[in-house]
Structures are given as C-alpha cells and as structure tokens.
Short mmCIF file of C-alpha atoms in Angstrom, two decimals:
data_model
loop_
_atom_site.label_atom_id
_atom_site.label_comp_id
_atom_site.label_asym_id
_atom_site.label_seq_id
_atom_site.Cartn_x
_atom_site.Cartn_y
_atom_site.Cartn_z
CA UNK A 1 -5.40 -18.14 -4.60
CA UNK A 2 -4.56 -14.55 -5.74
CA UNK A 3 -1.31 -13.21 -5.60
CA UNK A 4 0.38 -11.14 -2.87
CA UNK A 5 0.23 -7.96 -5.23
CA UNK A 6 -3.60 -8.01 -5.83
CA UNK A 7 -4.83 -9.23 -2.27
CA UNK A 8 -2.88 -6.19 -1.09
CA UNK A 9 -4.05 -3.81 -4.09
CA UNK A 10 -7.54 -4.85 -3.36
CA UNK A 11 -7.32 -4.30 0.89
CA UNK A 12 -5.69 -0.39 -0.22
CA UNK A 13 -8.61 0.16 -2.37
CA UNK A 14 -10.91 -0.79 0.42
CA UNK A 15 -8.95 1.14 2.68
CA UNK A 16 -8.09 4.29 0.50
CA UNK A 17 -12.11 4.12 -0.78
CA UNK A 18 -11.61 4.19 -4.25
CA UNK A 19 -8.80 3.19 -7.14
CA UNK A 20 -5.19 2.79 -6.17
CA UNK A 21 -3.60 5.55 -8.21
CA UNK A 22 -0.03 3.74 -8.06
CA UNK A 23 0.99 0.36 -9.11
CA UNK A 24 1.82 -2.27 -6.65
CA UNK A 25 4.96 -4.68 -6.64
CA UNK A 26 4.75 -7.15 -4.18
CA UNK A 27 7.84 -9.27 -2.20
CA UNK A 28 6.72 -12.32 -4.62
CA UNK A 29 6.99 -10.38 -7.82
CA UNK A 30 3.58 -10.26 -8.36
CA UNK A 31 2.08 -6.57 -9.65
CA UNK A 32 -1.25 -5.17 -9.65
CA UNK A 33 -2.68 -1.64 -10.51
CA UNK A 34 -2.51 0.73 -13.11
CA UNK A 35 -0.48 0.16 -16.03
CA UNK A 36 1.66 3.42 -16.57
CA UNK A 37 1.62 4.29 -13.05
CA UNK A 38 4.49 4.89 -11.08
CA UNK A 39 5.45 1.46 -9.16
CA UNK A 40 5.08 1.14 -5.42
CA UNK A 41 7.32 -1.68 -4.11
CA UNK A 42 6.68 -3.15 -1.32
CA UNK A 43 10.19 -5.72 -0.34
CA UNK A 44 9.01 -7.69 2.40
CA UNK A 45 5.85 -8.29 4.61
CA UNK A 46 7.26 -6.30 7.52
CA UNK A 47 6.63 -3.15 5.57
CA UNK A 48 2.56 -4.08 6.16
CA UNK A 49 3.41 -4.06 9.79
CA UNK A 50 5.21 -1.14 10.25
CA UNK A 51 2.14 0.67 8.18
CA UNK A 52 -0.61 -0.47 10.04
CA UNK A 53 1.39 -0.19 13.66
CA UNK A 54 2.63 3.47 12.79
CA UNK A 55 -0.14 4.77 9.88
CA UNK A 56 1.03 7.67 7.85
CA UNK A 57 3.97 8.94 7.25
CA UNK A 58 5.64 7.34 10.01
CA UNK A 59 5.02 3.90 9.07
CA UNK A 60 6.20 4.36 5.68
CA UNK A 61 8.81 6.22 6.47
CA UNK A 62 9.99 3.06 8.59
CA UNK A 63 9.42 0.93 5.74
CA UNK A 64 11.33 2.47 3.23
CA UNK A 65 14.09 3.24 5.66
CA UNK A 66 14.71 0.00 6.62
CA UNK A 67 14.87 -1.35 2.74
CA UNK A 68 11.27 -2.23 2.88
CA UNK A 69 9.62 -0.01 0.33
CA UNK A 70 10.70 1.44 -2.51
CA UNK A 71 9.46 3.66 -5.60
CA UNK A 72 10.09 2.92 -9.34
CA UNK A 73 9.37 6.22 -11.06
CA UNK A 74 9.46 10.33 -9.44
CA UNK A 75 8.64 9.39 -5.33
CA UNK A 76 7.16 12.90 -5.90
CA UNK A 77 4.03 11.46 -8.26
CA UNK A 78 3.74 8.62 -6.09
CA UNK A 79 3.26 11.17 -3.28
CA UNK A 80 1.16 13.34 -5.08
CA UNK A 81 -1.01 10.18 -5.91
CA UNK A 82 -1.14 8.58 -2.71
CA UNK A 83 -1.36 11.80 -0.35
CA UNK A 84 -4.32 12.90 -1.49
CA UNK A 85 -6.29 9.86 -0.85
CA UNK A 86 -4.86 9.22 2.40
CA UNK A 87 -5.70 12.73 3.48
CA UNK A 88 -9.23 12.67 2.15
CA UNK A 89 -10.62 9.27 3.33
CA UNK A 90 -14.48 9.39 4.36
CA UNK A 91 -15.83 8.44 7.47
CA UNK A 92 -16.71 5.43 6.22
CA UNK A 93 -13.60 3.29 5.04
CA UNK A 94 -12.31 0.56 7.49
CA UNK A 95 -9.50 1.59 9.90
CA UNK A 96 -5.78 -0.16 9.43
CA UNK A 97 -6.91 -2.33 12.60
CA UNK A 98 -10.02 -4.12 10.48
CA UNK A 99 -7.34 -4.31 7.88
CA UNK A 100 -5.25 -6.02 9.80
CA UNK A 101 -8.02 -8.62 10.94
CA UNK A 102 -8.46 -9.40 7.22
CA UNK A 103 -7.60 -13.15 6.46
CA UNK A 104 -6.61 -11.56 2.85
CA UNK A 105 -3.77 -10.23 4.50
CA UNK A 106 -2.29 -13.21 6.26
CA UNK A 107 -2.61 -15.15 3.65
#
C-alpha cells in the first residue's frame, strides 16, 4: 500500500490537472513531490476535510489555522505555485466531491 504522502500527491495531481508544483509532507512522515520544492505539510487528516468542505482559500485557511497545515520554505512560493493551478483548472478535472469518494483517500 502507498503511503499517505503519495496517495494524496497523486489525488492533487488529478485534481489540480497536471504536476504538483510543491512537495507534500504527510501526518505519517511520508513525502512525495518535487525535490527542491518548497514543502507543503499537511499535520493531520482533518486538514483534507476542511479543504474539500470549504475549497479555496477558506478551507486552507482553516487548516493552517487550526495547526493543520503548515509550509517549510517562503508561504509566498508555495502560493505562487499552488494559486495558479487552482485558479486555472479546466473544465475537465474532477470536483473535491469525486475526490472525496476516492477509496485512495480513506485509505
């Protein structure tokens, strides 16, 4: 069975539609994603929920103010990074919702 940090790595590329331009640290210590890249660190699971209730800015927001998310390296590259393909997802990529549904993510 894969690791926390890729199952998730792989359901943000699905969702973002291409290559996850940050790397991922997940609440096992498993990482996955670019070398080099500044780190994305996601604490605990209830960070996923508070994502795909409140997508955007709110849900992360949430996350990293309750202790849920955090950034190794400048937050302001990981924005940079990240904003742009959240902004400029095609009509085609799965919704949170689907995500959500995906037995990757419960496991």
């Amino acid at each position: 069975m894969a690791d926390a940090a890729s199952r998730l790595a792989e359901l943000a590329e699905e969702l973002l539609g291409g290559p996850l331009p940050v790397r991922l640290r997940a609440w096992d210590g498993s990482e996955a994603g670019p070398a080099g890249a500044p780190v994305l660190v996601v604490r605990d699971r209830r960070a996923l929920r508070r994502m795909i209730w409140k997508p955007g800015e709110l849900g992360l927001v949430r996350a990293w103010v309750a202790g849920e998310l955090d950034v190794e390296g400048d937050l302001y590259e990981v924005l940079d990074r990240v904003s742009g393909l959240l902004w400029e997802r095609d009509g085609d990529s799965p919704g949170l919702f689907a995500a959500a549904r995906d037995p990757r993510l419960r496991a």
